[in-house]
Amino acid sequence: MQWVHFEMKWNEYGHSKLGRQRAFSEPLLLTSLAQSESKKAQIIGIFGQRSTLSLEAISALLCAMQDEDQEVRTAAARALGAQQTLPTEAISALIFAMQDDNTEVRYAAIRALGAQQTLSAEAISALISSASKDDDMVIREAAGRAFCAQKTLSTEAISALLCAMKDEDLRGRSEAADALRVQQTLCAEAVSALICASKDEDDGVRSVAARALDAQQTLSAEAISALLGAMQDEDLRARVAAARAFGAQQTLSTEAISALISASKDEDHEVRVAAARAFGAQQTLSVEAISALIGATKDKDSTVRCAAISALGEQQTLSTEVIATLVSAMKDEDNEVKSAAARALGAQQTLSAEVISALNSAMKYGDEEVMDAVAWALCEQETPSIELISALISAIKDDDGNVRSAVTSALAEQQALCAEVISALLSVMQDDNENIRSAAIYILAEQQTLCTEAIFALISAMQDDNENIRRAAIDVLAEQKALCAEAISALISAIQDDDEDVRRAAISALGAQQALCAEAISALVFAMQDEEEDDEVRQAAISALGAQQALRVEVIFELICVMQDEDEDDDVRRAAISALGAQQALCAEAISALISAMQDEDDYVRRAAARALSVQQTLSAEVISVLISALQDEDKWLRRAANVVCRGNLHLDLCAAG
């Protein structure tokens, strides 16, 4: 025990690694606990670190729960909470401790109970009492979390919750309802209690009860019967709660369907909305249910109409009658109803010419939300018909900028547009609205291949007044593997752009081309040499040069000059070294410059030089000798780089060593 006491003395939290080992004698700990007064809490803490305790140890902890020292009582409760399963006596002791005068003791006792997989009715009642009546908010929240962690409660525990649902204290009713919410399956009595709670005078209790009913995905036959009864309740809140509960079920019985059909004609609009939404949660609906929803699309309340239309839109296949109903809804006076109808139609794989015409008309006479919904519906069609293409082209060229904006935004998600739509899209790249111009460019960015007209439209966009649009056009061109001479020329000109980001984008776009003309190389060299240019732009120019497989000798020498300039920015110098390293066969002057860079004061420069040398196909004995010396360098990353090169050139390594 001496070592255990030593660990407890010097450990920040009083823990002992030795004491928590299963092989360490538990009787020794019990003896030490009985003999010690000043270190009781610490020794009990060691018990809490052991995964399994004997009944004798549990008994000792129960005695400690009665100790006059609050720290000892707290430690004992925590130690008990570390055990997966506790005997009845321990549970009773923890329940008693929940009435302790000390907040920390109560908190530890609640946490210990919450850690148990199954709790008795007595424990549940005690937790509910603490959750609703304790003066300390932290205790109330801890108690609420404790019983909500119980996903499967015994019949007795459920009964305790049902009793609490009738508590005079509204907080107790709310906590009990919340505990029922996490139960996977509820009995009929629990469902009935929640239905009663949905009529509670307190908004919070009603809300929790509604969530509890919504959370039940599987209900017993008796529970379903209770819900059916609630559908006839005089209180509309009970009817709404029951309808919402039916909506959480994956499959509904014939009786439930009939009840919801009746509810769709309820005198209160909230009930009618809940019924429509419940239908919308079902994958397949009967003819009678569909008929009820069609009727609800003509409801005097716009919220009901929206819910009914959305529910119809959830069905995979719609009949001619339903399609006609949705088309009629596109003429509704309420914009939200029109938007819902557009989204419902858009969910269908193929639309007729009549439907497309109705959507196109609605887009011209609706608000922004309607326009967006219609544009999405048109653009979601997998197989565009002639009518659809015409509608899209018409929308792209519409006089209303909002219509143009809506359709271009929707098209941005399409990866393969037909030539006719692309052609129409190019026409709006000169639009007065910069958002539309920008959206058109982003649509082109999603296309796998671009036609010649699109390339030239992007070249024109590089002259746009907005720098973001110029940069976006360049970024799209950068994705093309082989650009025409006109595009290359435009990118060269863009290197002189007023905006730094545009210049950098143009340089990067040139670097993405496999073989650049002499004019492009010269432009990149000029950008690299421009001392007034931003260092990041110069680095981009150097990287673009390094991406070319075989640079001319004069370009190599320009890179060497940048690399050897002591007044140059270190990042720029490293970029020059990396560009040289990208060349597979360097001239003697470049190799010599890289060898000199191996002695540079900057660690990163030396590493870059070593990496640059490592990619050369053949190295002289002189170079290998320098690299061997680098194996003794203080910089571990340089040593690693040098080691890679030496291993790849082992025969030269041996010659240099000899």
XYZ file of C-alpha atoms in Angstrom:
658
model
C 0.000 0.000 0.000
C 2.983 2.329 0.408
C 3.325 2.729 -3.349
C -0.420 3.322 -3.680
C -0.228 6.098 -1.059
C 2.812 7.527 -2.840
C 0.919 7.660 -6.153
C -2.116 9.286 -4.534
C 0.114 11.901 -2.943
C 1.793 12.978 -6.153
C -0.961 12.396 -8.718
C -2.855 15.582 -9.592
C -6.217 13.847 -9.113
C -5.184 11.475 -6.328
C -5.340 8.438 -8.639
C -3.281 5.268 -8.352
C -2.399 3.169 -11.399
C -1.372 0.273 -9.188
C -4.532 0.348 -7.079
C -6.886 0.133 -10.034
C -5.218 -3.031 -11.386
C -7.418 -6.119 -11.002
C -4.431 -8.097 -9.693
C -3.928 -5.673 -6.805
C -5.410 -7.016 -3.587
C -8.872 -5.631 -2.860
C -8.645 -6.699 0.838
C -5.608 -4.405 1.182
C -7.679 -1.489 -0.076
C -10.521 -2.380 2.292
C -8.114 -2.562 5.225
C -6.572 0.771 4.279
C -10.058 2.304 3.986
C -11.001 1.075 7.468
C -7.773 2.367 9.018
C -7.522 5.727 7.247
C -9.469 8.834 8.132
C -7.679 11.534 6.164
C -7.486 9.665 2.839
C -10.875 7.950 2.750
C -12.121 9.850 -0.303
C -8.934 9.082 -2.257
C -9.009 5.364 -1.415
C -12.700 5.201 -2.368
C -11.725 6.887 -5.632
C -9.447 3.905 -6.329
C -12.445 1.589 -5.914
C -14.204 3.702 -8.522
C -11.375 3.020 -10.973
C -11.789 -0.760 -10.701
C -14.188 -2.291 -13.221
C -15.515 -4.966 -10.852
C -16.009 -4.853 -7.073
C -16.834 -7.628 -4.641
C -19.948 -7.546 -2.449
C -17.689 -6.749 0.491
C -16.330 -3.689 -1.328
C -19.857 -2.627 -2.292
C -20.853 -2.936 1.356
C -17.922 -0.737 2.382
C -19.011 1.893 -0.122
C -22.567 1.785 1.236
C -21.175 2.493 4.692
C -19.187 5.377 3.239
C -22.432 6.780 1.847
C -23.375 7.495 5.483
C -20.078 9.226 6.308
C -20.316 12.693 7.826
C -17.707 13.983 5.341
C -19.419 15.131 2.125
C -16.305 14.382 0.026
C -16.386 10.764 1.220
C -20.112 10.455 0.396
C -19.518 11.977 -3.046
C -16.588 9.642 -3.769
C -18.648 6.622 -2.679
C -21.534 7.553 -4.980
C -19.120 7.999 -7.885
C -17.451 4.658 -7.171
C -20.835 2.908 -7.171
C -21.720 4.601 -10.453
C -18.668 3.019 -12.097
C -20.201 -0.446 -11.647
C -22.356 -1.733 -14.511
C -24.789 -3.550 -12.243
C -25.603 -2.675 -8.643
C -27.510 -4.666 -6.010
C -30.849 -3.393 -4.680
C -29.217 -2.099 -1.492
C -26.870 0.109 -3.495
C -29.728 1.491 -5.606
C -31.654 2.311 -2.417
C -28.610 4.059 -0.950
C -28.227 6.177 -4.092
C -31.933 7.066 -4.035
C -31.549 8.150 -0.425
C -28.454 10.185 -1.343
C -30.523 12.149 -3.834
C -31.981 13.927 -0.780
C -28.537 14.821 0.608
C -27.986 18.419 1.724
C -24.851 18.625 -0.398
C -25.289 19.354 -4.124
C -22.231 17.351 -5.208
C -23.462 14.265 -3.347
C -26.887 14.515 -4.993
C -25.274 15.031 -8.382
C -22.971 12.005 -7.965
C -25.897 9.832 -6.856
C -27.985 10.840 -9.872
C -25.086 10.187 -12.259
C -24.597 6.769 -10.662
C -28.261 5.859 -11.159
C -28.205 7.137 -14.734
C -25.301 4.776 -15.518
C -27.457 1.739 -14.740
C -28.973 -0.001 -17.762
C -32.262 -0.764 -16.034
C -33.869 1.212 -13.237
C -36.647 0.261 -10.832
C -39.909 2.175 -10.514
C -38.658 3.624 -7.226
C -35.518 4.961 -8.871
C -37.497 6.447 -11.768
C -39.860 8.175 -9.326
C -36.926 9.596 -7.381
C -35.301 10.912 -10.573
C -38.558 12.492 -11.706
C -38.894 14.148 -8.320
C -35.366 15.546 -8.537
C -35.844 16.623 -12.135
C -38.950 18.590 -11.281
C -38.492 19.740 -7.692
C -34.800 20.124 -6.828
C -33.806 23.733 -6.140
C -30.576 23.392 -8.119
C -30.933 23.627 -11.917
C -27.818 21.475 -12.485
C -29.396 18.693 -10.403
C -32.699 18.957 -12.279
C -30.933 18.712 -15.645
C -28.786 15.771 -14.487
C -31.873 13.896 -13.250
C -33.651 14.534 -16.554
C -30.689 13.161 -18.505
C -30.513 10.135 -16.187
C -33.998 8.807 -16.775
C -34.018 9.842 -20.451
C -30.984 7.567 -20.887
C -33.214 4.580 -20.081
C -34.372 3.270 -23.465
C -36.177 0.278 -22.040
C -38.104 0.694 -18.817
C -39.802 -1.975 -16.782
C -43.589 -2.088 -16.445
C -43.282 -0.714 -12.921
C -41.078 2.151 -14.122
C -43.560 2.995 -16.865
C -46.294 3.013 -14.224
C -44.228 5.450 -12.182
C -43.926 7.729 -15.188
C -47.663 7.509 -15.826
C -48.296 8.583 -12.234
C -45.912 11.493 -12.719
C -47.886 12.511 -15.800
C -50.685 13.431 -13.368
C -48.406 15.415 -11.065
C -49.626 18.859 -10.059
C -46.185 20.273 -10.851
C -45.998 20.942 -14.587
C -42.227 20.345 -14.625
C -42.804 16.824 -13.341
C -45.369 16.163 -16.071
C -42.969 17.472 -18.697
C -40.027 15.357 -17.479
C -42.184 12.223 -17.380
C -43.373 12.808 -20.936
C -39.776 13.329 -22.056
C -38.767 10.019 -20.458
C -41.525 8.248 -22.394
C -40.266 9.856 -25.607
C -37.059 7.779 -25.653
C -38.864 4.463 -25.150
C -38.796 2.317 -28.271
C -42.228 0.833 -27.758
C -45.028 2.258 -25.638
C -47.997 0.468 -24.155
C -51.560 1.664 -24.695
C -51.657 3.295 -21.245
C -48.543 5.339 -22.004
C -49.958 6.461 -25.346
C -53.205 7.466 -23.641
C -51.249 9.403 -21.008
C -49.319 11.252 -23.709
C -52.542 12.052 -25.521
C -53.899 13.507 -22.286
C -50.651 15.455 -21.895
C -51.133 16.863 -25.402
C -54.152 18.692 -23.919
C -52.178 20.000 -20.940
C -52.680 23.625 -19.925
C -48.925 24.214 -20.221
C -47.375 24.752 -23.673
C -44.126 23.030 -22.642
C -45.879 19.864 -21.479
C -47.989 19.748 -24.648
C -44.880 20.187 -26.788
C -42.939 17.394 -25.033
C -45.950 15.063 -25.240
C -46.299 15.747 -28.971
C -42.596 14.993 -29.539
C -42.950 11.800 -27.514
C -45.814 10.613 -29.707
C -43.960 11.625 -32.895
C -40.950 9.561 -31.827
C -42.867 6.277 -31.720
C -42.150 4.402 -34.962
C -43.802 1.175 -33.865
C -46.949 1.038 -31.778
C -48.821 -1.934 -30.397
C -52.373 -2.725 -31.495
C -53.652 -1.376 -28.180
C -51.679 1.847 -28.619
C -53.057 2.241 -32.146
C -56.536 1.771 -30.706
C -55.853 4.548 -28.203
C -54.779 6.854 -31.026
C -57.916 6.027 -33.004
C -59.956 7.010 -29.981
C -58.019 10.269 -29.674
C -58.908 11.105 -33.281
C -62.478 11.562 -32.011
C -61.474 13.633 -28.979
C -63.265 16.936 -28.417
C -59.948 18.698 -27.829
C -58.331 19.554 -31.171
C -54.842 19.260 -29.617
C -55.463 15.587 -28.911
C -56.661 15.052 -32.483
C -53.559 16.823 -33.855
C -51.227 14.791 -31.614
C -52.877 11.518 -32.680
C -52.660 12.393 -36.384
C -48.986 13.317 -36.012
C -48.338 10.043 -34.198
C -49.880 8.141 -37.104
C -47.535 10.055 -39.409
C -44.536 8.544 -37.595
C -45.685 5.009 -38.450
C -44.157 3.341 -41.509
C -47.308 1.402 -42.291
C -50.871 2.312 -41.390
C -53.807 -0.005 -40.881
C -57.077 0.374 -42.777
C -58.674 1.823 -39.636
C -55.897 4.411 -39.295
C -56.232 5.410 -42.954
C -59.968 5.832 -42.503
C -59.429 7.935 -39.394
C -56.995 10.201 -41.230
C -59.386 10.529 -44.163
C -62.038 11.693 -41.724
C -59.514 14.016 -40.098
C -58.789 15.601 -43.489
C -62.320 17.028 -43.233
C -61.996 18.121 -39.598
C -63.447 21.516 -38.716
C -60.043 22.699 -37.468
C -57.305 23.396 -40.020
C -54.497 22.186 -37.703
C -56.026 18.709 -37.659
C -56.437 18.742 -41.440
C -52.777 19.747 -41.858
C -51.620 16.980 -39.489
C -53.705 14.412 -41.409
C -52.249 15.489 -44.768
C -48.698 15.350 -43.419
C -49.356 11.903 -41.951
C -50.369 10.720 -45.415
C -47.213 12.288 -46.853
C -45.074 10.063 -44.638
C -46.492 6.936 -46.283
C -44.676 5.524 -49.329
C -47.829 4.097 -50.879
C -51.356 5.381 -50.384
C -54.715 3.832 -51.157
C -57.051 5.274 -53.793
C -59.273 6.617 -51.002
C -56.358 8.401 -49.332
C -55.237 9.932 -52.652
C -58.791 11.084 -53.236
C -58.879 12.721 -49.794
C -55.625 14.552 -50.538
C -56.929 15.733 -53.915
C -59.930 17.150 -52.092
C -57.627 18.829 -49.554
C -55.780 20.678 -52.350
C -58.944 22.780 -52.655
C -59.147 23.495 -48.920
C -59.962 27.072 -47.920
C -56.795 27.151 -45.785
C -53.538 27.587 -47.745
C -51.513 25.644 -45.144
C -53.765 22.613 -45.666
C -53.470 22.948 -49.437
C -49.669 23.062 -49.153
C -49.567 19.993 -46.900
C -51.854 18.017 -49.217
C -49.845 18.924 -52.320
C -46.564 18.021 -50.608
C -48.044 14.686 -49.534
C -49.057 13.922 -53.128
C -45.561 14.845 -54.284
C -44.082 12.175 -52.000
C -45.728 9.428 -54.060
C -43.398 7.796 -56.592
C -45.969 7.569 -59.369
C -48.830 9.977 -59.866
C -52.025 9.331 -61.775
C -53.323 11.605 -64.530
C -55.888 12.987 -62.113
C -53.237 13.902 -59.542
C -51.026 15.528 -62.194
C -54.016 17.574 -63.357
C -54.694 18.589 -59.748
C -51.105 19.767 -59.306
C -51.205 21.682 -62.579
C -54.364 23.445 -61.376
C -52.605 24.252 -58.110
C -49.974 26.124 -60.119
C -52.669 28.785 -60.599
C -53.387 29.077 -56.870
C -53.508 32.592 -55.455
C -51.015 31.602 -52.729
C -47.355 31.533 -53.776
C -46.426 28.849 -51.226
C -49.078 26.563 -52.702
C -47.718 27.177 -56.202
C -44.183 26.440 -55.000
C -45.313 23.194 -53.362
C -47.072 22.146 -56.574
C -43.952 22.897 -58.625
C -41.768 20.826 -56.295
C -44.288 17.952 -56.394
C -44.294 17.976 -60.195
C -40.515 18.266 -60.325
C -40.204 15.001 -58.389
C -41.711 13.165 -61.368
C -39.196 11.688 -63.824
C -41.006 12.751 -66.985
C -43.332 15.688 -67.517
C -45.793 16.186 -70.356
C -45.822 19.223 -72.622
C -48.932 20.508 -70.826
C -47.223 20.336 -67.430
C -44.077 22.033 -68.740
C -46.208 24.819 -70.198
C -47.983 25.304 -66.852
C -44.665 25.432 -65.014
C -43.230 27.920 -67.479
C -46.239 30.199 -67.085
C -46.100 30.015 -63.297
C -42.461 31.049 -63.296
C -43.332 34.286 -65.079
C -46.121 35.268 -62.714
C -44.952 34.016 -59.315
C -42.674 35.412 -56.662
C -39.000 34.525 -56.222
C -39.783 31.341 -54.274
C -42.129 30.148 -57.025
C -39.534 30.913 -59.691
C -36.898 28.908 -57.849
C -39.274 25.958 -57.349
C -40.341 25.940 -61.010
C -36.765 26.281 -62.252
C -35.746 23.351 -60.058
C -38.684 21.280 -61.365
C -37.710 21.924 -64.977
C -34.022 21.247 -64.425
C -34.614 18.007 -62.507
C -35.928 16.160 -65.549
C -33.539 13.319 -66.466
C -34.558 13.111 -70.140
C -35.198 16.574 -71.582
C -37.957 16.706 -74.174
C -38.219 19.278 -76.950
C -40.821 21.144 -74.903
C -38.577 21.147 -71.843
C -35.582 22.452 -73.771
C -37.753 25.185 -75.282
C -39.023 26.129 -71.827
C -35.488 26.340 -70.426
C -34.278 28.417 -73.355
C -37.298 30.700 -72.989
C -36.595 31.120 -69.262
C -32.907 31.818 -69.836
C -33.807 34.588 -72.289
C -36.771 35.934 -70.310
C -37.087 39.714 -69.937
C -37.424 39.307 -66.173
C -34.008 39.123 -64.522
C -35.467 37.127 -61.627
C -36.612 34.409 -64.036
C -33.173 34.302 -65.664
C -31.532 34.164 -62.248
C -33.778 31.329 -61.029
C -33.203 29.081 -64.029
C -29.436 29.670 -64.201
C -29.139 28.879 -60.478
C -31.080 25.638 -60.984
C -29.044 24.654 -64.043
C -25.831 24.973 -62.013
C -26.519 21.476 -60.628
C -26.706 19.892 -64.101
C -23.546 18.183 -65.392
C -24.629 17.375 -68.961
C -26.681 19.982 -70.795
C -27.693 19.691 -74.425
C -26.202 21.979 -77.082
C -29.384 24.059 -77.393
C -29.460 24.909 -73.684
C -25.727 25.673 -73.667
C -26.235 28.013 -76.610
C -29.043 29.831 -74.782
C -26.883 29.985 -71.690
C -24.082 31.709 -73.566
C -26.486 34.503 -74.485
C -26.917 35.523 -70.838
C -23.178 35.757 -70.236
C -23.586 39.391 -71.338
C -26.504 39.956 -68.938
C -26.624 43.222 -66.983
C -27.027 41.216 -63.773
C -23.600 40.058 -62.621
C -25.153 37.239 -60.570
C -26.663 35.790 -63.741
C -23.357 36.116 -65.604
C -21.586 34.421 -62.723
C -24.158 31.608 -62.526
C -23.817 30.972 -66.272
C -20.054 30.521 -65.864
C -20.492 28.117 -62.967
C -22.920 26.080 -65.089
C -20.247 25.797 -67.778
C -17.790 24.684 -65.076
C -19.994 21.644 -64.370
C -19.942 20.496 -68.004
C -17.477 17.729 -68.854
C -16.618 19.149 -72.280
C -17.069 22.630 -73.709
C -17.841 23.554 -77.299
C -15.865 26.192 -79.184
C -18.614 28.787 -78.664
C -18.431 28.255 -74.894
C -14.642 28.673 -74.906
C -14.923 31.986 -76.755
C -17.705 33.139 -74.420
C -15.384 32.485 -71.490
C -12.598 34.399 -73.248
C -14.984 37.339 -73.532
C -15.920 36.978 -69.861
C -12.254 37.523 -69.010
C -12.885 41.183 -69.946
C -15.810 41.510 -67.508
C -15.901 44.526 -65.188
C -16.280 42.217 -62.198
C -13.002 40.621 -61.092
C -14.811 37.622 -59.595
C -16.378 36.828 -62.957
C -13.024 37.234 -64.729
C -11.421 34.849 -62.263
C -14.309 32.358 -62.531
C -14.000 32.319 -66.333
C -10.267 31.650 -66.042
C -10.856 28.834 -63.549
C -13.236 27.133 -66.014
C -10.684 27.442 -68.830
C -8.005 26.003 -66.529
C -9.953 22.730 -66.388
C -9.665 22.261 -70.158
C -6.796 19.948 -71.137
C -5.823 21.653 -74.369
C -6.731 25.292 -74.988
C -6.824 26.997 -78.355
C -4.363 29.740 -79.283
C -6.984 32.442 -78.628
C -7.534 31.200 -75.062
C -3.790 31.049 -74.397
C -3.408 34.586 -75.711
C -6.243 35.807 -73.458
C -4.610 34.165 -70.438
C -1.286 35.811 -71.280
C -3.038 39.180 -71.363
C -4.740 38.407 -68.029
C -1.303 38.220 -66.382
C -1.395 42.035 -66.595
C -4.855 42.253 -64.923
C -5.365 44.862 -62.190
C -6.559 42.200 -59.751
C -3.935 40.045 -58.047
C -6.223 36.992 -57.794
C -7.040 37.199 -61.499
C -3.335 37.366 -62.381
C -2.581 34.359 -60.201
C -5.507 32.401 -61.687
C -4.349 33.160 -65.237
C -0.821 32.011 -64.427
C -2.098 28.790 -62.839
C -4.307 28.161 -65.882
C -1.278 28.452 -68.151
C 0.653 26.096 -65.884
C -2.095 23.491 -66.317
C -1.345 23.257 -70.051
C 1.087 20.488 -70.996
C 3.102 22.371 -73.626
C 3.177 26.175 -73.723
C 4.244 28.342 -76.611
C 7.311 30.580 -76.397
C 5.129 33.670 -75.860
C 3.450 32.093 -72.802
C 6.807 31.005 -71.351
C 8.186 34.521 -71.801
C 5.126 35.996 -70.062
C 5.641 33.653 -67.117
C 9.340 34.506 -66.916
C 8.458 38.206 -66.937
C 5.958 37.682 -64.079
C 8.621 35.770 -62.147
C 11.167 38.564 -62.573
C 8.784 41.389 -61.699
C 10.007 42.505 -58.257
C 6.987 44.797 -57.840
C 4.622 41.843 -58.259
C 3.105 40.057 -55.264
C 5.298 37.157 -54.079
C 2.406 34.680 -54.317
C 1.840 35.630 -57.977
C 5.554 35.205 -58.669
C 5.516 31.805 -56.962
C 2.568 30.815 -59.152
C 4.551 31.851 -62.249
C 7.544 29.787 -61.123
C 5.328 26.766 -60.415
C 3.745 27.148 -63.870
C 7.209 27.111 -65.429
C 8.155 24.048 -63.382
C 5.098 22.221 -64.739
C 6.618 22.314 -68.225
C 8.554 19.131 -68.973
C 11.522 20.580 -70.858
C 12.426 24.219 -70.265
C 14.786 26.128 -72.490
C 18.318 26.742 -71.177
C 17.723 30.486 -70.809
C 14.672 29.825 -68.608
C 16.711 27.430 -66.475
C 19.309 30.170 -65.976
C 16.604 32.660 -64.965
C 15.416 30.183 -62.318
C 18.998 29.754 -61.106
C 19.318 33.550 -60.743
C 16.169 33.702 -58.627
C 17.367 30.794 -56.507
C 20.773 32.387 -55.845
C 19.455 35.879 -55.062
C 20.121 36.292 -51.316
C 17.792 39.306 -51.159
C 14.950 37.301 -52.657
C 11.983 36.045 -50.602
C 12.740 32.550 -49.248
C 9.391 31.184 -50.491
C 10.152 32.442 -54.001
C 13.622 30.881 -53.875
C 12.169 27.547 -52.745
C 9.642 27.703 -55.587
C 12.496 28.218 -58.065
C 14.361 25.217 -56.629
C 11.229 23.058 -56.885
C 10.745 24.184 -60.502
C 14.294 23.096 -61.277
C 13.678 19.809 -59.493
C 10.721 19.140 -61.795
C 13.141 18.918 -64.739
C 14.446 15.388 -65.182
C 17.788 16.278 -66.763
C 19.463 19.459 -65.520
C 22.549 21.115 -66.938
C 25.801 21.219 -64.943
C 25.202 24.838 -63.917
C 21.828 23.990 -62.386
C 23.278 20.984 -60.542
C 26.078 23.165 -59.208
C 23.555 25.781 -58.043
C 21.530 23.139 -56.225
C 24.670 21.827 -54.536
C 25.401 25.364 -53.310
C 21.816 25.653 -52.056
C 22.490 22.613 -49.870
C 24.627 24.980 -47.747
C 21.949 27.691 -47.477
C 21.103 29.185 -44.066
C 17.376 28.456 -44.593
C 16.398 24.897 -43.636
C 13.564 24.795 -46.142
C 15.808 25.924 -48.982
C 18.303 23.147 -48.185
C 15.525 20.545 -48.076
C 14.073 21.768 -51.378
C 17.529 21.519 -52.968
C 17.960 17.945 -51.705
C 14.538 16.969 -53.084
C 15.355 18.625 -56.418
C 18.550 16.600 -56.699
C 16.753 13.408 -55.711
C 14.653 13.333 -58.909
C 17.626 13.544 -61.258
C 18.181 10.331 -63.199
C 21.984 10.406 -62.862
C 24.171 12.155 -60.289
C 27.909 12.702 -60.247
C 30.170 11.502 -57.471
C 30.530 15.147 -56.364
C 26.789 15.448 -55.830
C 26.615 12.153 -53.969
C 29.502 13.290 -51.770
C 27.567 16.447 -50.824
C 24.500 14.381 -50.061
C 26.537 11.992 -47.923
C 27.737 15.003 -45.927
C 24.113 16.043 -45.514
C 23.469 12.739 -43.748
C 25.232 14.312 -40.756
C 23.195 17.565 -40.868
C 21.329 18.695 -37.748
C 18.100 19.023 -39.752
C 16.402 15.600 -39.660
C 14.259 16.381 -42.738
C 17.370 17.205 -44.764
C 18.989 13.978 -43.543
C 15.940 12.012 -44.700
C 15.951 13.650 -48.148
C 19.663 12.993 -48.573
C 19.240 9.410 -47.407
C 16.597 8.759 -50.082
C 18.948 9.993 -52.805
C 21.922 8.014 -51.520
C 19.902 4.792 -51.318
C 18.791 5.270 -54.910
C 22.413 5.786 -56.032
C 24.181 3.224 -53.874
C 26.981 2.521 -56.379
C 27.984 6.203 -56.476
C 27.658 6.363 -52.712
C 30.295 3.657 -52.371
C 32.580 5.285 -54.936
C 32.379 8.630 -53.128
C 33.026 6.969 -49.798
C 36.051 5.178 -51.226
